[in-house]
CSV table of C-alpha atoms in Angstrom, one decimal:
chain,number,residue,atom,x,y,z
H,1,MET,CA,30.5,-86.5,-8.0
H,2,ARG,CA,30.9,-83.6,-10.3
H,3,VAL,CA,28.6,-80.5,-10.0
H,4,PRO,CA,27.4,-79.5,-13.4
H,5,ALA,CA,28.6,-76.0,-14.4
H,6,LYS,CA,26.1,-73.2,-14.7
H,7,SER,CA,24.7,-72.6,-18.1
H,8,PRO,CA,25.7,-69.3,-19.9
H,9,SER,CA,22.1,-68.0,-19.7
H,10,ARG,CA,21.9,-68.3,-15.9
H,11,ARG,CA,25.3,-66.6,-15.5
H,12,THR,CA,24.2,-63.7,-17.7
H,13,ALA,CA,20.9,-63.2,-15.8
H,14,THR,CA,22.7,-63.2,-12.5
H,15,SER,CA,25.2,-60.6,-13.7
H,16,PHE,CA,22.4,-58.3,-15.0
H,17,ILE,CA,20.6,-58.4,-11.7
H,18,ALA,CA,23.7,-57.6,-9.8
H,19,ALA,CA,24.5,-54.6,-12.1
H,20,ALA,CA,20.9,-53.2,-11.8
H,21,VAL,CA,21.0,-53.4,-8.0
H,22,SER,CA,24.4,-51.6,-7.9
H,23,LEU,CA,22.9,-48.7,-10.0
H,24,ILE,CA,19.6,-48.4,-8.0
H,25,ALA,CA,21.2,-48.4,-4.6
H,26,PRO,CA,23.1,-45.1,-4.8
H,27,LEU,CA,20.0,-43.3,-6.1
H,28,HIS,CA,17.9,-44.6,-3.2
H,29,ASP,CA,20.6,-43.7,-0.6
H,30,SER,CA,20.8,-40.2,-2.0
H,31,GLY,CA,17.1,-39.6,-1.9
H,32,ALA,CA,16.9,-39.0,-5.7
H,33,PHE,CA,14.7,-42.0,-6.3
H,34,GLU,CA,11.7,-42.0,-4.1
H,35,VAL,CA,8.1,-43.2,-4.6
H,36,PRO,CA,5.7,-40.5,-3.4
H,37,GLY,CA,3.7,-41.4,-0.3
H,38,ARG,CA,-0.1,-41.1,0.0
H,39,ILE,CA,0.1,-37.7,1.7
H,40,ASP,CA,2.4,-36.3,-1.0
H,41,GLN,CA,0.1,-37.6,-3.7
H,42,GLU,CA,-3.0,-35.9,-2.1
H,43,ARG,CA,-1.2,-32.7,-1.8
H,44,LEU,CA,-0.2,-32.8,-5.4
H,45,GLU,CA,-3.8,-33.5,-6.5
H,46,GLN,CA,-5.1,-30.5,-4.5
H,47,GLN,CA,-2.6,-28.2,-6.2
H,48,LEU,CA,-3.6,-29.5,-9.6
H,49,TYR,CA,-7.4,-29.8,-9.3
H,50,THR,CA,-8.6,-27.6,-6.4
H,51,VAL,CA,-10.2,-24.3,-7.5
H,52,PRO,CA,-8.7,-21.3,-5.6
H,53,PRO,CA,-11.3,-19.4,-3.4
H,54,PRO,CA,-12.8,-16.3,-5.2
H,55,ALA,CA,-11.5,-12.9,-4.2
H,56,VAL,CA,-14.0,-11.1,-1.9
H,57,VAL,CA,-14.7,-7.5,-3.0
H,58,PRO,CA,-16.6,-5.4,-0.4
H,59,TYR,CA,-20.0,-4.2,-1.5
H,60,GLN,CA,-19.2,-0.5,-1.4
H,61,GLN,CA,-16.1,-1.1,-3.5
H,62,GLN,CA,-18.3,-2.9,-6.1
H,63,VAL,CA,-20.7,0.1,-6.2
H,64,ASN,CA,-17.8,2.6,-6.6
H,65,ASP,CA,-16.3,0.5,-9.4
H,66,ALA,CA,-19.6,0.5,-11.2
H,67,ILE,CA,-20.1,4.3,-11.2
H,68,THR,CA,-19.0,5.7,-14.5
H,69,ILE,CA,-18.1,9.1,-13.2
H,70,GLN,CA,-17.8,10.3,-9.6
H,71,SER,CA,-18.1,14.0,-10.0
H,72,MET,CA,-18.5,16.8,-12.6
H,73,ARG,CA,-15.5,18.7,-11.2
H,74,GLY,CA,-13.3,19.9,-14.0
H,75,LEU,CA,-13.2,22.1,-17.0
H,76,TRP,CA,-15.9,21.4,-19.7
H,77,GLN,CA,-16.3,22.8,-23.2
H,78,ILE,CA,-20.0,23.6,-23.9
H,79,THR,CA,-21.9,24.4,-27.1
H,80,GLU,CA,-25.4,25.9,-26.7
H,81,THR,CA,-27.9,26.1,-29.5
H,82,PHE,CA,-30.7,28.5,-28.9
H,83,ILE,CA,-34.1,28.4,-30.8
H,84,THR,CA,-35.2,32.0,-30.9
H,85,PRO,CA,-33.3,33.8,-32.2
H,86,ARG,CA,-31.4,30.9,-33.8
H,87,ARG,CA,-27.8,31.0,-32.7
H,88,GLU,CA,-25.0,28.7,-31.5
H,89,VAL,CA,-22.5,29.8,-28.9
H,90,SER,CA,-19.5,28.1,-27.2
H,91,GLY,CA,-17.9,28.6,-23.9
H,92,ILE,CA,-16.2,27.1,-20.9
H,93,LEU,CA,-17.9,25.6,-17.8
H,94,THR,CA,-15.8,25.4,-14.6
H,95,PHE,CA,-17.2,22.9,-12.1
H,96,ARG,CA,-15.9,23.2,-8.5
H,97,GLY,CA,-16.7,21.4,-5.3
H,98,ALA,CA,-15.4,19.3,-2.4
H,99,GLU,CA,-13.4,16.2,-3.5
H,100,PHE,CA,-15.9,13.7,-2.2
H,101,GLU,CA,-19.1,15.7,-2.7
H,102,GLU,CA,-21.5,15.2,-5.6
H,103,ARG,CA,-22.4,18.9,-5.8
H,104,GLY,CA,-20.8,22.3,-6.0
H,105,THR,CA,-20.7,25.5,-8.0
H,106,VAL,CA,-20.3,26.1,-11.7
H,107,THR,CA,-19.2,29.3,-13.6
H,108,TYR,CA,-19.5,30.0,-17.3
H,109,SER,CA,-17.5,32.2,-19.6
H,110,GLY,CA,-17.6,32.4,-23.4
H,111,ASP,CA,-19.6,33.8,-26.3
H,112,ALA,CA,-22.9,34.0,-24.4
H,113,GLU,CA,-23.6,36.0,-21.2
H,114,SER,CA,-21.5,34.9,-18.2
H,115,GLY,CA,-23.2,33.1,-15.3
H,116,ARG,CA,-22.8,31.0,-12.2
H,117,GLY,CA,-24.9,28.7,-10.2
H,118,PRO,CA,-25.1,25.2,-8.5
H,119,TRP,CA,-24.6,21.8,-9.9
H,120,ILE,CA,-25.3,18.2,-8.7
H,121,ILE,CA,-24.7,14.7,-10.1
H,122,LYS,CA,-26.8,11.7,-9.2
H,123,ALA,CA,-27.6,8.1,-10.3
H,124,ASP,CA,-29.7,7.6,-13.4
H,125,GLY,CA,-30.2,3.9,-13.9
H,126,PHE,CA,-28.0,1.1,-15.2
H,127,GLY,CA,-26.1,0.6,-18.5
H,128,ARG,CA,-23.2,-1.0,-20.2
H,129,ALA,CA,-19.7,-0.5,-18.7
H,130,PRO,CA,-17.4,1.9,-20.6
H,131,ILE,CA,-14.2,0.6,-22.2
H,132,GLY,CA,-11.8,-0.3,-19.4
H,133,LYS,CA,-14.4,-1.5,-16.9
H,134,VAL,CA,-15.9,-5.0,-16.4
H,135,GLY,CA,-19.6,-5.7,-15.9
H,136,GLY,CA,-22.5,-3.3,-15.8
H,137,ALA,CA,-22.4,0.4,-14.9
H,138,ILE,CA,-24.4,2.9,-12.8
H,139,GLU,CA,-25.3,5.7,-15.2
H,140,ARG,CA,-25.1,9.3,-14.0
H,141,LYS,CA,-27.2,12.4,-14.6
H,142,GLY,CA,-25.8,15.9,-14.3
H,143,LEU,CA,-27.9,19.0,-13.5
H,144,PHE,CA,-26.7,22.6,-13.2
H,145,LYS,CA,-28.1,26.1,-13.3
H,146,LEU,CA,-26.7,29.4,-14.6
H,147,ARG,CA,-27.9,32.8,-13.5
H,148,ARG,CA,-27.1,35.2,-16.3
H,149,GLY,CA,-28.2,38.5,-15.0
H,150,LEU,CA,-30.6,40.4,-17.3
H,151,ALA,CA,-30.5,37.5,-19.8
H,152,GLY,CA,-32.3,35.3,-17.2
H,153,THR,CA,-31.9,32.1,-15.3
H,154,PHE,CA,-31.4,28.8,-17.2
H,155,THR,CA,-31.2,25.1,-16.1
H,156,TYR,CA,-29.4,22.3,-17.8
H,157,ALA,CA,-29.9,18.5,-17.3
H,158,GLY,CA,-28.8,15.4,-19.1
H,159,ARG,CA,-27.3,11.9,-18.8
H,160,ILE,CA,-23.5,11.9,-18.7
H,161,THR,CA,-22.1,9.4,-21.3
H,162,VAL,CA,-18.7,7.9,-20.5
H,163,LEU,CA,-17.0,6.1,-23.4
H,164,GLY,CA,-13.8,5.2,-21.7
H,165,TYR,CA,-10.9,6.5,-19.7
H,166,ALA,CA,-7.5,8.2,-20.4
H,167,SER,CA,-4.3,6.7,-19.1
H,168,ASP,CA,-4.5,9.0,-16.0
H,169,GLY,CA,-8.1,7.9,-15.3
H,170,LEU,CA,-9.9,11.0,-16.7
H,171,PRO,CA,-13.3,10.0,-18.0
H,172,ASP,CA,-14.0,10.5,-21.7
H,173,ALA,CA,-17.3,12.1,-20.7
H,174,THR,CA,-20.0,14.2,-22.5
H,175,ILE,CA,-23.4,15.5,-21.4
H,176,GLU,CA,-26.2,16.8,-23.5
H,177,GLY,CA,-29.8,17.8,-23.0
H,178,ASP,CA,-32.3,20.7,-23.0
H,179,ILE,CA,-31.8,24.3,-21.9
H,180,ILE,CA,-34.8,25.5,-19.8
H,181,GLN,CA,-35.4,29.1,-19.0
H,182,LEU,CA,-37.1,29.8,-15.7
H,183,ILE,CA,-39.6,32.6,-16.1
H,184,ASN,CA,-40.6,34.4,-12.9
H,185,GLY,CA,-38.8,31.8,-10.8
H,186,GLY,CA,-40.1,28.8,-12.6
H,187,LYS,CA,-43.0,26.5,-11.8
H,188,THR,CA,-42.1,26.2,-8.1
H,189,ARG,CA,-42.6,29.9,-7.7
H,190,GLY,CA,-45.7,30.3,-9.8
H,191,GLY,CA,-43.9,31.1,-13.0
H,192,ARG,CA,-43.2,28.9,-16.0
H,193,GLU,CA,-40.4,27.0,-17.6
H,194,ASP,CA,-39.7,27.3,-21.3
H,195,LYS,CA,-37.4,25.2,-23.5
H,196,VAL,CA,-35.2,27.7,-25.3
H,197,GLY,CA,-32.5,25.4,-26.8
H,198,THR,CA,-30.2,22.4,-26.4
H,199,PHE,CA,-26.6,22.0,-25.2
H,200,ARG,CA,-23.7,19.6,-25.4
H,201,ALA,CA,-20.6,19.7,-23.1
H,202,LYS,CA,-17.4,17.6,-23.0
H,203,LEU,CA,-15.0,17.2,-20.1
H,204,GLU,CA,-11.6,18.5,-21.2
H,205,ARG,CA,-9.5,18.2,-18.1
H,206,ARG,CA,-9.2,18.3,-14.4
H,207,LEU,CA,-8.8,21.6,-12.6
H,208,THR,CA,-5.5,22.8,-11.3
H,209,THR,CA,-5.0,23.7,-7.6
H,210,ALA,CA,-5.1,27.4,-8.5
H,211,GLU,CA,-8.4,26.9,-10.4
H,212,GLU,CA,-9.9,25.1,-7.5
H,213,GLN,CA,-9.2,28.1,-5.2
H,214,ALA,CA,-9.9,30.8,-7.8
H,215,ALA,CA,-11.3,34.0,-6.2
H,216,SER,CA,-13.9,34.3,-9.0
H,217,ASP,CA,-15.8,31.4,-7.3
H,218,SER,CA,-15.6,32.8,-3.8
H,219,ALA,CA,-18.3,34.5,-1.8
H,220,ALA,CA,-16.4,37.8,-2.0
H,221,ALA,CA,-16.4,37.8,-5.8
H,222,GLY,CA,-19.9,36.4,-6.5
H,223,GLY,CA,-22.1,36.9,-3.5
H,224,GLN,CA,-23.3,34.1,-1.2
H,225,PRO,CA,-22.4,30.6,-2.3
H,226,GLU,CA,-25.3,28.8,-4.0
H,227,THR,CA,-26.6,25.4,-3.0
H,228,LEU,CA,-28.6,22.7,-4.7
H,229,ASN,CA,-31.2,21.1,-2.5
H,230,VAL,CA,-32.1,17.5,-2.9
H,231,VAL,CA,-35.4,16.8,-1.1
H,232,SER,CA,-35.5,13.4,0.7
H,233,GLN,CA,-38.6,13.9,2.8
H,234,PRO,CA,-42.2,14.8,2.0
H,235,LEU,CA,-42.6,18.5,1.4
H,236,PRO,CA,-45.4,20.8,0.2
H,237,GLU,CA,-46.7,20.2,-3.4
H,238,ARG,CA,-44.8,23.2,-4.8
H,239,VAL,CA,-41.4,21.7,-3.8
H,240,VAL,CA,-40.2,19.2,-6.4
H,241,GLN,CA,-37.6,16.5,-5.6
H,242,GLY,CA,-34.2,17.3,-7.1
H,243,GLN,CA,-35.4,20.8,-8.1
H,244,LEU,CA,-32.8,23.4,-8.9
H,245,TYR,CA,-33.7,26.3,-6.6
H,246,GLN,CA,-33.4,29.9,-7.7
């Protein structure tokens, strides 16, 4: 009894299957052809779809980042416009103080009478962040006083505007406001306070080490160092919170 020969189509299919198996086997043996398991698939999905945890910034760091300007320390160019007699004068304000303090001493030299006195900087509400910062900002107000000998004693106050920052971090800062002359010690001492003009000052640069230690700002050159008192507890009616004392 003769066994019928295989048809050409069956022989072709058998050869194709054998060839495919011979190609797949080396890949499987070498590990280059693997079907990912369930654990690997879950791990891949976590990497693709899981949102990374947000970075945690300490509260104090957030507050510091929101402050537009930390201190008034530095050299400022000031222009004063007086009402009577009408005149405009320019000069230099040199603000000194401890590195982490929000107060210190200021000296003036220029076209008007020279002077010196205390300064302080404090929070003054919220506003838009300057260029280079994200989110809102804590605005700052600067206050300082100049004793100008026979010319009198004058106080200056205004909000500090910061538009942006230089590459070295120096704020592009200006301050402007009214010039108030204290007559007979001002209101807290039974006198009066008269508006005599306006001013505008711009921060030009930081102080050098030599300027920070200048003898002109020492007690030996200018008498006892002045302070600026900020009242935080109830006091008699004549004492005003944040008052610049003569």
